Amino acid sequence: MNVALEEARLAADRGEVPVGAVIVHDGAVIARAGNHTRACNDPTAHAEIVAIREACRKLGSERLIDADLYVTLEPCAMCAGAISFARIRRLYFGAGDEKGGAVTNGARFFTLPTCHHAPEIYSGIGEAAASALLKSFFKKQR
């Protein structure tokens, strides 16, 4: 989660919402990313999506069956869908997102009968640091 928090800080430095994601496979970091929605003018360039794309390229597969995703903020519905389709094994996230989250808040995507695959879910990992980053970023925006 420390690497994901580093990616979130880098995203904030670029003016992006500070969310970072890391994918680990066989004990090694194979992908890391922060949000790039503003830089790329792409609403799908969330940290999770960017990291999933990179990990799939590196492994040469659309499936990340033995991979774990660490992300600083609870994934939204779009990212939860990508996590499911990628067949990510475990999801670790920091801060919950009451407004936009779709794992333990909102739609609770992985509990829906239409969900193809649900990862093991571990929340609250690095939550204080992730929350502090987000609060600081949005306070400066106001």
Short mmCIF file of N, CA, C and O in Angstrom, two decimals:
data_model
loop_
_atom_site.label_atom_id
_atom_site.label_comp_id
_atom_site.label_asym_id
_atom_site.label_seq_id
_atom_site.Cartn_x
_atom_site.Cartn_y
_atom_site.Cartn_z
N MET A 1 0.83 -1.20 0.00
CA MET A 1 0.00 0.00 0.00
C MET A 1 0.87 1.26 0.00
O MET A 1 0.45 2.30 -0.50
N ASN A 2 2.08 1.15 0.52
CA ASN A 2 2.97 2.31 0.51
C ASN A 2 3.28 2.77 -0.90
O ASN A 2 3.37 3.98 -1.17
N VAL A 3 3.43 1.84 -1.82
CA VAL A 3 3.69 2.20 -3.22
C VAL A 3 2.46 2.87 -3.82
O VAL A 3 2.57 3.86 -4.55
N ALA A 4 1.29 2.37 -3.49
CA ALA A 4 0.05 2.98 -3.98
C ALA A 4 -0.10 4.39 -3.43
O ALA A 4 -0.51 5.32 -4.15
N LEU A 5 0.25 4.60 -2.18
CA LEU A 5 0.19 5.94 -1.58
C LEU A 5 1.18 6.87 -2.27
O LEU A 5 0.88 8.05 -2.50
N GLU A 6 2.34 6.36 -2.63
CA GLU A 6 3.32 7.16 -3.37
C GLU A 6 2.74 7.58 -4.73
O GLU A 6 2.88 8.73 -5.14
N GLU A 7 2.07 6.65 -5.41
CA GLU A 7 1.44 6.98 -6.69
C GLU A 7 0.33 8.01 -6.51
O GLU A 7 0.15 8.89 -7.35
N ALA A 8 -0.40 7.93 -5.41
CA ALA A 8 -1.45 8.90 -5.13
C ALA A 8 -0.85 10.29 -4.92
O ALA A 8 -1.38 11.29 -5.42
N ARG A 9 0.27 10.36 -4.21
CA ARG A 9 0.94 11.66 -4.00
C ARG A 9 1.41 12.24 -5.34
O ARG A 9 1.29 13.44 -5.58
N LEU A 10 1.97 11.39 -6.19
CA LEU A 10 2.41 11.85 -7.51
C LEU A 10 1.23 12.36 -8.33
O LEU A 10 1.34 13.35 -9.05
N ALA A 11 0.09 11.68 -8.22
CA ALA A 11 -1.12 12.13 -8.93
C ALA A 11 -1.53 13.51 -8.44
O ALA A 11 -1.84 14.39 -9.24
N ALA A 12 -1.51 13.71 -7.13
CA ALA A 12 -1.87 15.02 -6.57
C ALA A 12 -0.92 16.10 -7.08
O ALA A 12 -1.37 17.20 -7.42
N ASP A 13 0.37 15.77 -7.16
CA ASP A 13 1.36 16.73 -7.67
C ASP A 13 1.06 17.14 -9.11
O ASP A 13 1.40 18.24 -9.54
N ARG A 14 0.41 16.24 -9.88
CA ARG A 14 0.04 16.53 -11.27
C ARG A 14 -1.31 17.22 -11.36
O ARG A 14 -1.80 17.49 -12.46
N GLY A 15 -1.97 17.42 -10.22
CA GLY A 15 -3.29 18.04 -10.23
C GLY A 15 -4.42 17.05 -10.39
O GLY A 15 -5.57 17.43 -10.58
N GLU A 16 -4.10 15.77 -10.30
CA GLU A 16 -5.12 14.71 -10.39
C GLU A 16 -5.64 14.39 -9.00
O GLU A 16 -4.94 14.58 -8.00
N VAL A 17 -6.85 13.85 -8.93
CA VAL A 17 -7.36 13.37 -7.65
C VAL A 17 -6.38 12.30 -7.17
O VAL A 17 -6.02 11.39 -7.92
N PRO A 18 -5.90 12.41 -5.92
CA PRO A 18 -4.84 11.53 -5.44
C PRO A 18 -5.29 10.10 -5.11
O PRO A 18 -5.59 9.76 -3.97
N VAL A 19 -5.32 9.30 -6.15
CA VAL A 19 -5.61 7.88 -6.01
C VAL A 19 -4.46 7.14 -6.67
O VAL A 19 -4.04 7.48 -7.78
N GLY A 20 -3.96 6.13 -5.98
CA GLY A 20 -2.87 5.31 -6.52
C GLY A 20 -3.23 3.85 -6.46
O GLY A 20 -3.99 3.42 -5.58
N ALA A 21 -2.68 3.08 -7.40
CA ALA A 21 -2.96 1.65 -7.47
C ALA A 21 -1.68 0.89 -7.81
O ALA A 21 -0.83 1.39 -8.54
N VAL A 22 -1.58 -0.31 -7.28
CA VAL A 22 -0.44 -1.19 -7.52
C VAL A 22 -0.96 -2.61 -7.73
O VAL A 22 -1.86 -3.05 -7.01
N ILE A 23 -0.39 -3.31 -8.69
CA ILE A 23 -0.74 -4.71 -8.90
C ILE A 23 0.50 -5.56 -8.61
O ILE A 23 1.59 -5.29 -9.14
N VAL A 24 0.29 -6.56 -7.77
CA VAL A 24 1.36 -7.46 -7.35
C VAL A 24 1.05 -8.86 -7.90
O VAL A 24 -0.08 -9.35 -7.77
N HIS A 25 2.07 -9.47 -8.50
CA HIS A 25 1.94 -10.83 -9.05
C HIS A 25 3.19 -11.60 -8.66
O HIS A 25 4.30 -11.12 -8.87
N ASP A 26 3.02 -12.77 -8.09
CA ASP A 26 4.15 -13.59 -7.63
C ASP A 26 5.09 -12.80 -6.73
O ASP A 26 6.31 -12.92 -6.83
N GLY A 27 4.52 -11.96 -5.86
CA GLY A 27 5.30 -11.22 -4.88
C GLY A 27 6.02 -9.99 -5.41
O GLY A 27 6.76 -9.35 -4.66
N ALA A 28 5.83 -9.67 -6.68
CA ALA A 28 6.52 -8.51 -7.27
C ALA A 28 5.51 -7.51 -7.82
O ALA A 28 4.47 -7.89 -8.35
N VAL A 29 5.84 -6.23 -7.71
CA VAL A 29 5.02 -5.18 -8.29
C VAL A 29 5.20 -5.25 -9.80
O VAL A 29 6.31 -5.14 -10.31
N ILE A 30 4.09 -5.47 -10.53
CA ILE A 30 4.18 -5.53 -11.99
C ILE A 30 3.54 -4.32 -12.65
O ILE A 30 3.73 -4.10 -13.85
N ALA A 31 2.78 -3.55 -11.88
CA ALA A 31 2.16 -2.34 -12.44
C ALA A 31 1.86 -1.39 -11.29
O ALA A 31 1.49 -1.81 -10.20
N ARG A 32 2.02 -0.11 -11.59
CA ARG A 32 1.70 0.94 -10.62
C ARG A 32 1.23 2.16 -11.38
O ARG A 32 1.73 2.44 -12.47
N ALA A 33 0.26 2.86 -10.80
CA ALA A 33 -0.28 4.03 -11.49
C ALA A 33 -1.03 4.91 -10.52
O ALA A 33 -1.51 4.46 -9.49
N GLY A 34 -1.14 6.15 -10.92
CA GLY A 34 -2.01 7.10 -10.25
C GLY A 34 -3.09 7.50 -11.24
O GLY A 34 -3.04 7.11 -12.42
N ASN A 35 -4.05 8.29 -10.79
CA ASN A 35 -5.07 8.79 -11.70
C ASN A 35 -4.44 9.59 -12.83
O ASN A 35 -3.47 10.33 -12.60
N HIS A 36 -4.98 9.46 -14.03
CA HIS A 36 -4.53 10.22 -15.20
C HIS A 36 -5.71 10.78 -16.00
O HIS A 36 -5.59 11.04 -17.18
N THR A 37 -6.85 10.95 -15.35
CA THR A 37 -8.04 11.38 -16.08
C THR A 37 -7.88 12.76 -16.70
O THR A 37 -8.30 12.99 -17.84
N ARG A 38 -7.29 13.67 -15.97
CA ARG A 38 -7.12 15.04 -16.48
C ARG A 38 -6.01 15.11 -17.53
O ARG A 38 -6.17 15.73 -18.57
N ALA A 39 -4.89 14.48 -17.24
CA ALA A 39 -3.75 14.52 -18.16
C ALA A 39 -4.09 13.89 -19.51
O ALA A 39 -3.64 14.35 -20.55
N CYS A 40 -4.90 12.85 -19.48
CA CYS A 40 -5.25 12.12 -20.71
C CYS A 40 -6.61 12.54 -21.28
O CYS A 40 -7.02 12.02 -22.31
N ASN A 41 -7.31 13.45 -20.58
CA ASN A 41 -8.69 13.79 -20.98
C ASN A 41 -9.50 12.52 -21.20
O ASN A 41 -10.18 12.35 -22.22
N ASP A 42 -9.40 11.62 -20.22
CA ASP A 42 -10.01 10.30 -20.33
C ASP A 42 -10.66 9.93 -19.00
O ASP A 42 -9.97 9.66 -18.03
N PRO A 43 -11.99 9.92 -18.95
CA PRO A 43 -12.66 9.60 -17.70
C PRO A 43 -12.45 8.15 -17.25
O PRO A 43 -12.75 7.82 -16.10
N THR A 44 -11.92 7.30 -18.11
CA THR A 44 -11.64 5.92 -17.71
C THR A 44 -10.22 5.73 -17.19
O THR A 44 -9.86 4.62 -16.79
N ALA A 45 -9.42 6.77 -17.16
CA ALA A 45 -8.01 6.65 -16.75
C ALA A 45 -7.85 6.72 -15.23
O ALA A 45 -6.97 7.40 -14.71
N HIS A 46 -8.70 5.99 -14.52
CA HIS A 46 -8.54 5.86 -13.08
C HIS A 46 -7.29 5.02 -12.80
O HIS A 46 -6.88 4.20 -13.64
N ALA A 47 -6.71 5.21 -11.64
CA ALA A 47 -5.48 4.50 -11.28
C ALA A 47 -5.62 2.99 -11.46
O ALA A 47 -4.71 2.34 -12.00
N GLU A 48 -6.75 2.43 -11.05
CA GLU A 48 -6.95 0.99 -11.15
C GLU A 48 -6.93 0.53 -12.61
O GLU A 48 -6.30 -0.48 -12.95
N ILE A 49 -7.62 1.26 -13.47
CA ILE A 49 -7.71 0.89 -14.89
C ILE A 49 -6.33 0.98 -15.55
O ILE A 49 -5.92 0.08 -16.29
N VAL A 50 -5.61 2.06 -15.27
CA VAL A 50 -4.28 2.23 -15.84
C VAL A 50 -3.36 1.10 -15.39
O VAL A 50 -2.63 0.52 -16.20
N ALA A 51 -3.41 0.75 -14.11
CA ALA A 51 -2.58 -0.34 -13.59
C ALA A 51 -2.98 -1.69 -14.17
O ALA A 51 -2.12 -2.51 -14.52
N ILE A 52 -4.28 -1.94 -14.30
CA ILE A 52 -4.75 -3.20 -14.89
C ILE A 52 -4.27 -3.32 -16.32
O ILE A 52 -3.78 -4.38 -16.75
N ARG A 53 -4.37 -2.25 -17.10
CA ARG A 53 -3.91 -2.27 -18.49
C ARG A 53 -2.42 -2.61 -18.57
O ARG A 53 -2.00 -3.42 -19.39
N GLU A 54 -1.63 -1.96 -17.71
CA GLU A 54 -0.18 -2.20 -17.71
C GLU A 54 0.13 -3.65 -17.31
O GLU A 54 0.96 -4.31 -17.94
N ALA A 55 -0.53 -4.14 -16.27
CA ALA A 55 -0.28 -5.51 -15.81
C ALA A 55 -0.66 -6.53 -16.89
O ALA A 55 0.07 -7.50 -17.11
N CYS A 56 -1.77 -6.32 -17.56
CA CYS A 56 -2.18 -7.23 -18.63
C CYS A 56 -1.18 -7.23 -19.78
O CYS A 56 -0.85 -8.29 -20.32
N ARG A 57 -0.66 -6.05 -20.12
CA ARG A 57 0.37 -5.97 -21.17
C ARG A 57 1.61 -6.74 -20.76
O ARG A 57 2.16 -7.51 -21.54
N LYS A 58 2.04 -6.55 -19.51
CA LYS A 58 3.25 -7.22 -19.04
C LYS A 58 3.10 -8.73 -19.01
O LYS A 58 4.04 -9.46 -19.31
N LEU A 59 1.93 -9.20 -18.62
CA LEU A 59 1.70 -10.65 -18.53
C LEU A 59 1.23 -11.25 -19.85
O LEU A 59 1.18 -12.47 -19.98
N GLY A 60 0.86 -10.41 -20.80
CA GLY A 60 0.38 -10.91 -22.08
C GLY A 60 -0.94 -11.65 -21.96
O GLY A 60 -1.18 -12.63 -22.66
N SER A 61 -1.80 -11.16 -21.08
CA SER A 61 -3.08 -11.83 -20.82
C SER A 61 -4.13 -10.81 -20.38
O SER A 61 -3.80 -9.80 -19.76
N GLU A 62 -5.39 -11.08 -20.69
CA GLU A 62 -6.46 -10.22 -20.19
C GLU A 62 -6.91 -10.64 -18.80
O GLU A 62 -7.76 -10.00 -18.20
N ARG A 63 -6.33 -11.71 -18.27
CA ARG A 63 -6.67 -12.22 -16.94
C ARG A 63 -5.49 -12.02 -16.00
O ARG A 63 -4.35 -12.26 -16.35
N LEU A 64 -5.81 -11.58 -14.79
CA LEU A 64 -4.80 -11.38 -13.74
C LEU A 64 -5.14 -12.27 -12.55
O LEU A 64 -5.23 -11.82 -11.41
N ILE A 65 -5.32 -13.55 -12.84
CA ILE A 65 -5.87 -14.51 -11.88
C ILE A 65 -5.09 -14.58 -10.57
O ILE A 65 -5.68 -14.63 -9.51
N ASP A 66 -3.79 -14.58 -10.61
CA ASP A 66 -2.99 -14.68 -9.40
C ASP A 66 -2.45 -13.34 -8.93
O ASP A 66 -1.44 -13.27 -8.24
N ALA A 67 -3.12 -12.26 -9.31
CA ALA A 67 -2.65 -10.92 -8.97
C ALA A 67 -3.51 -10.28 -7.89
O ALA A 67 -4.69 -10.58 -7.75
N ASP A 68 -2.87 -9.40 -7.13
CA ASP A 68 -3.53 -8.65 -6.08
C ASP A 68 -3.45 -7.16 -6.42
O ASP A 68 -2.42 -6.69 -6.91
N LEU A 69 -4.52 -6.44 -6.15
CA LEU A 69 -4.58 -5.01 -6.42
C LEU A 69 -4.66 -4.26 -5.10
O LEU A 69 -5.49 -4.56 -4.24
N TYR A 70 -3.77 -3.28 -4.96
CA TYR A 70 -3.77 -2.37 -3.82
C TYR A 70 -4.16 -1.00 -4.35
O TYR A 70 -3.53 -0.51 -5.29
N VAL A 71 -5.17 -0.38 -3.78
CA VAL A 71 -5.61 0.93 -4.25
C VAL A 71 -5.97 1.78 -3.03
O VAL A 71 -6.50 1.27 -2.04
N THR A 72 -5.67 3.06 -3.11
CA THR A 72 -5.83 3.94 -1.96
C THR A 72 -7.28 4.32 -1.66
O THR A 72 -7.59 4.72 -0.55
N LEU A 73 -8.15 4.20 -2.65
CA LEU A 73 -9.56 4.57 -2.48
C LEU A 73 -10.45 3.43 -2.97
O LEU A 73 -10.14 2.78 -3.97
N GLU A 74 -11.55 3.23 -2.30
CA GLU A 74 -12.52 2.21 -2.71
C GLU A 74 -12.88 2.39 -4.18
O GLU A 74 -13.24 3.47 -4.62
N PRO A 75 -12.75 1.32 -4.96
CA PRO A 75 -13.05 1.43 -6.40
C PRO A 75 -14.51 1.79 -6.69
O PRO A 75 -15.42 1.39 -5.98
N CYS A 76 -14.67 2.54 -7.78
CA CYS A 76 -16.00 2.89 -8.29
C CYS A 76 -16.57 1.70 -9.05
O CYS A 76 -15.90 0.67 -9.23
N ALA A 77 -17.77 1.83 -9.57
CA ALA A 77 -18.42 0.75 -10.31
C ALA A 77 -17.63 0.36 -11.57
O ALA A 77 -17.49 -0.83 -11.88
N MET A 78 -17.10 1.36 -12.28
CA MET A 78 -16.33 1.07 -13.50
C MET A 78 -15.09 0.24 -13.15
O MET A 78 -14.81 -0.77 -13.80
N CYS A 79 -14.39 0.65 -12.12
CA CYS A 79 -13.17 -0.05 -11.73
C CYS A 79 -13.48 -1.43 -11.15
O CYS A 79 -12.76 -2.40 -11.41
N ALA A 80 -14.57 -1.53 -10.39
CA ALA A 80 -14.97 -2.83 -9.86
C ALA A 80 -15.28 -3.79 -11.01
O ALA A 80 -14.90 -4.97 -10.96
N GLY A 81 -15.92 -3.30 -12.05
CA GLY A 81 -16.18 -4.14 -13.23
C GLY A 81 -14.90 -4.62 -13.87
O GLY A 81 -14.76 -5.79 -14.22
N ALA A 82 -13.92 -3.72 -14.01
CA ALA A 82 -12.63 -4.10 -14.60
C ALA A 82 -11.91 -5.11 -13.72
O ALA A 82 -11.31 -6.07 -14.22
N ILE A 83 -11.98 -4.94 -12.41
CA ILE A 83 -11.36 -5.87 -11.47
C ILE A 83 -11.98 -7.25 -11.64
O ILE A 83 -11.29 -8.27 -11.67
N SER A 84 -13.29 -7.29 -11.77
CA SER A 84 -14.00 -8.56 -11.95
C SER A 84 -13.62 -9.23 -13.26
O SER A 84 -13.28 -10.41 -13.29
N PHE A 85 -13.65 -8.47 -14.36
CA PHE A 85 -13.33 -9.05 -15.66
C PHE A 85 -11.87 -9.49 -15.75
O PHE A 85 -11.55 -10.46 -16.45
N ALA A 86 -10.98 -8.81 -15.03
CA ALA A 86 -9.57 -9.19 -15.02
C ALA A 86 -9.32 -10.39 -14.11
O ALA A 86 -8.24 -10.97 -14.13
N ARG A 87 -10.31 -10.76 -13.32
CA ARG A 87 -10.22 -11.90 -12.40
C ARG A 87 -9.12 -11.71 -11.35
O ARG A 87 -8.40 -12.64 -10.98
N ILE A 88 -8.99 -10.47 -10.87
CA ILE A 88 -8.01 -10.19 -9.83
C ILE A 88 -8.36 -10.98 -8.58
O ILE A 88 -9.51 -11.06 -8.18
N ARG A 89 -7.33 -11.57 -7.98
CA ARG A 89 -7.52 -12.48 -6.85
C ARG A 89 -7.95 -11.76 -5.58
O ARG A 89 -8.90 -12.16 -4.91
N ARG A 90 -7.20 -10.70 -5.21
CA ARG A 90 -7.48 -9.99 -3.97
C ARG A 90 -7.47 -8.48 -4.22
O ARG A 90 -6.64 -7.98 -4.97
N LEU A 91 -8.38 -7.79 -3.55
CA LEU A 91 -8.45 -6.33 -3.60
C LEU A 91 -8.22 -5.80 -2.19
O LEU A 91 -8.92 -6.18 -1.26
N TYR A 92 -7.21 -4.94 -2.07
CA TYR A 92 -6.92 -4.25 -0.82
C TYR A 92 -7.15 -2.77 -1.08
O TYR A 92 -6.58 -2.23 -2.03
N PHE A 93 -7.99 -2.11 -0.28
CA PHE A 93 -8.16 -0.68 -0.49
C PHE A 93 -8.10 0.08 0.82
O PHE A 93 -8.36 -0.48 1.89
N GLY A 94 -7.73 1.35 0.70
CA GLY A 94 -7.56 2.20 1.87
C GLY A 94 -8.85 2.84 2.32
O GLY A 94 -9.63 2.26 3.08
N ALA A 95 -9.11 4.04 1.84
CA ALA A 95 -10.27 4.81 2.26
C ALA A 95 -11.55 4.34 1.57
O ALA A 95 -11.54 4.04 0.38
N GLY A 96 -12.61 4.26 2.33
CA GLY A 96 -13.92 4.00 1.74
C GLY A 96 -14.40 5.26 1.03
O GLY A 96 -13.94 6.36 1.31
N ASP A 97 -15.31 5.08 0.09
CA ASP A 97 -15.84 6.21 -0.67
C ASP A 97 -17.36 6.14 -0.64
O ASP A 97 -17.97 5.45 -1.46
N GLU A 98 -17.95 6.86 0.30
CA GLU A 98 -19.40 6.83 0.47
C GLU A 98 -20.15 7.34 -0.76
O GLU A 98 -21.24 6.87 -1.06
N LYS A 99 -19.56 8.28 -1.48
CA LYS A 99 -20.24 8.88 -2.62
C LYS A 99 -20.05 8.08 -3.91
O LYS A 99 -20.99 7.87 -4.67
N GLY A 100 -18.83 7.64 -4.18
CA GLY A 100 -18.54 7.00 -5.46
C GLY A 100 -18.10 5.56 -5.40
O GLY A 100 -17.91 4.92 -6.43
N GLY A 101 -17.93 5.03 -4.21
CA GLY A 101 -17.46 3.65 -4.08
C GLY A 101 -18.53 2.65 -4.47
O GLY A 101 -19.72 2.93 -4.39
N ALA A 102 -18.06 1.48 -4.91
CA ALA A 102 -19.01 0.44 -5.32
C ALA A 102 -18.63 -0.94 -4.79
O ALA A 102 -19.05 -1.95 -5.31
N VAL A 103 -17.83 -0.95 -3.73
CA VAL A 103 -17.42 -2.23 -3.14
C VAL A 103 -18.13 -2.45 -1.82
O VAL A 103 -18.91 -3.39 -1.69
N THR A 104 -17.89 -1.58 -0.85
CA THR A 104 -18.59 -1.67 0.44
C THR A 104 -19.66 -0.58 0.57
O THR A 104 -20.44 -0.61 1.50
N ASN A 105 -19.64 0.35 -0.34
CA ASN A 105 -20.64 1.42 -0.42
C ASN A 105 -21.37 1.30 -1.75
O ASN A 105 -21.00 0.51 -2.60
N GLY A 106 -22.39 2.13 -1.91
CA GLY A 106 -23.08 2.20 -3.20
C GLY A 106 -23.61 0.87 -3.71
O GLY A 106 -24.26 0.12 -2.97
N ALA A 107 -23.29 0.56 -4.95
CA ALA A 107 -23.84 -0.62 -5.62
C ALA A 107 -23.37 -1.95 -5.05
O ALA A 107 -23.99 -2.97 -5.27
N ARG A 108 -22.26 -1.96 -4.35
CA ARG A 108 -21.67 -3.21 -3.83
C ARG A 108 -21.57 -4.23 -4.96
O ARG A 108 -22.12 -5.33 -4.91
N PHE A 109 -20.85 -3.81 -5.97
CA PHE A 109 -20.75 -4.51 -7.24
C PHE A 109 -20.49 -6.01 -7.11
O PHE A 109 -21.09 -6.82 -7.82
N PHE A 110 -19.57 -6.39 -6.23
CA PHE A 110 -19.15 -7.79 -6.15
C PHE A 110 -20.21 -8.71 -5.54
O PHE A 110 -20.07 -9.93 -5.60
N THR A 111 -21.27 -8.13 -4.99
CA THR A 111 -22.36 -8.94 -4.44
C THR A 111 -23.51 -9.12 -5.43
O THR A 111 -24.45 -9.88 -5.15
N LEU A 112 -23.45 -8.44 -6.55
CA LEU A 112 -24.52 -8.52 -7.54
C LEU A 112 -24.53 -9.86 -8.26
O LEU A 112 -23.46 -10.42 -8.56
N PRO A 113 -25.69 -10.39 -8.59
CA PRO A 113 -25.74 -11.68 -9.28
C PRO A 113 -25.14 -11.64 -10.68
O PRO A 113 -24.76 -12.68 -11.22
N THR A 114 -25.00 -10.46 -11.26
CA THR A 114 -24.42 -10.34 -12.60
C THR A 114 -22.89 -10.23 -12.57
O THR A 114 -22.27 -10.19 -13.63
N CYS A 115 -22.31 -10.21 -11.39
CA CYS A 115 -20.85 -10.10 -11.26
C CYS A 115 -20.22 -11.45 -11.62
O CYS A 115 -20.58 -12.49 -11.06
N HIS A 116 -19.29 -11.43 -12.56
CA HIS A 116 -18.64 -12.65 -13.04
C HIS A 116 -17.64 -13.22 -12.05
O HIS A 116 -17.45 -14.43 -11.97
N HIS A 117 -16.94 -12.37 -11.34
CA HIS A 117 -15.90 -12.80 -10.41
C HIS A 117 -15.78 -11.78 -9.30
O HIS A 117 -15.75 -10.58 -9.57
N ALA A 118 -15.70 -12.23 -8.08
CA ALA A 118 -15.50 -11.34 -6.94
C ALA A 118 -14.17 -11.67 -6.28
O ALA A 118 -13.92 -12.83 -5.93
N PRO A 119 -13.30 -10.67 -6.13
CA PRO A 119 -12.03 -10.93 -5.45
C PRO A 119 -12.25 -11.02 -3.94
O PRO A 119 -13.30 -10.63 -3.42
N GLU A 120 -11.26 -11.53 -3.24
CA GLU A 120 -11.25 -11.39 -1.79
C GLU A 120 -11.06 -9.89 -1.54
O GLU A 120 -10.28 -9.24 -2.23
N ILE A 121 -11.75 -9.35 -0.55
CA ILE A 121 -11.72 -7.90 -0.31
C ILE A 121 -11.21 -7.61 1.10
O ILE A 121 -11.71 -8.18 2.07
N TYR A 122 -10.25 -6.69 1.17
CA TYR A 122 -9.68 -6.25 2.43
C TYR A 122 -9.69 -4.72 2.42
O TYR A 122 -9.02 -4.10 1.61
N SER A 123 -10.49 -4.12 3.30
CA SER A 123 -10.62 -2.66 3.32
C SER A 123 -9.89 -2.07 4.52
O SER A 123 -9.53 -2.77 5.46
N GLY A 124 -9.68 -0.75 4.44
CA GLY A 124 -9.09 -0.03 5.56
C GLY A 124 -7.57 -0.12 5.63
O GLY A 124 -6.98 0.32 6.61
N ILE A 125 -6.92 -0.64 4.61
CA ILE A 125 -5.46 -0.77 4.59
C ILE A 125 -4.87 0.60 4.24
O ILE A 125 -5.08 1.10 3.14
N GLY A 126 -4.15 1.20 5.16
CA GLY A 126 -3.59 2.53 4.92
C GLY A 126 -4.65 3.61 4.85
O GLY A 126 -4.45 4.66 4.23
N GLU A 127 -5.77 3.36 5.49
CA GLU A 127 -6.93 4.27 5.38
C GLU A 127 -6.63 5.69 5.86
O GLU A 127 -7.00 6.66 5.19
N ALA A 128 -5.94 5.83 6.98
CA ALA A 128 -5.68 7.17 7.52
C ALA A 128 -4.84 8.00 6.55
O ALA A 128 -5.16 9.17 6.28
N ALA A 129 -3.79 7.41 6.00
CA ALA A 129 -2.93 8.15 5.06
C ALA A 129 -3.68 8.48 3.77
O ALA A 129 -3.56 9.59 3.25
N ALA A 130 -4.44 7.53 3.27
CA ALA A 130 -5.20 7.76 2.03
C ALA A 130 -6.25 8.85 2.23
O ALA A 130 -6.41 9.74 1.39
N SER A 131 -6.95 8.81 3.34
CA SER A 131 -7.97 9.82 3.64
C SER A 131 -7.34 11.20 3.79
O SER A 131 -7.88 12.19 3.29
N ALA A 132 -6.20 11.26 4.47
CA ALA A 132 -5.52 12.54 4.67
C ALA A 132 -5.11 13.15 3.33
O ALA A 132 -5.25 14.37 3.13
N LEU A 133 -4.60 12.34 2.42
CA LEU A 133 -4.22 12.83 1.09
C LEU A 133 -5.42 13.43 0.36
O LEU A 133 -5.33 14.51 -0.22
N LEU A 134 -6.52 12.71 0.37
CA LEU A 134 -7.72 13.18 -0.32
C LEU A 134 -8.26 14.46 0.31
O LEU A 134 -8.58 15.41 -0.40
N LYS A 135 -8.33 14.50 1.63
CA LYS A 135 -8.85 15.70 2.31
C LYS A 135 -7.98 16.91 2.02
O LYS A 135 -8.48 18.00 1.75
N SER A 136 -6.66 16.72 2.06
CA SER A 136 -5.73 17.81 1.80
C SER A 136 -5.89 18.32 0.36
O SER A 136 -5.92 19.52 0.12
N PHE A 137 -6.00 17.39 -0.58
CA PHE A 137 -6.15 17.76 -1.98
C PHE A 137 -7.41 18.59 -2.22
O PHE A 137 -7.37 19.65 -2.83
N PHE A 138 -8.54 18.11 -1.70
CA PHE A 138 -9.80 18.81 -1.93
C PHE A 138 -9.89 20.11 -1.15
O PHE A 138 -10.54 21.06 -1.61
N LYS A 139 -9.22 20.21 -0.01
CA LYS A 139 -9.19 21.45 0.74
C LYS A 139 -8.47 22.54 -0.08
O LYS A 139 -8.91 23.68 -0.14
N LYS A 140 -7.40 22.15 -0.77
CA LYS A 140 -6.65 23.09 -1.61
C LYS A 140 -7.46 23.50 -2.84
O LYS A 140 -7.29 24.61 -3.35
N GLN A 141 -8.33 22.62 -3.31
CA GLN A 141 -9.15 22.90 -4.49
C GLN A 141 -10.22 23.95 -4.21
O GLN A 141 -10.67 24.63 -5.12
N ARG A 142 -10.64 24.03 -2.97
CA ARG A 142 -11.74 24.94 -2.61
C ARG A 142 -11.28 26.31 -2.42
O ARG A 142 -10.66 27.08 -2.43
#
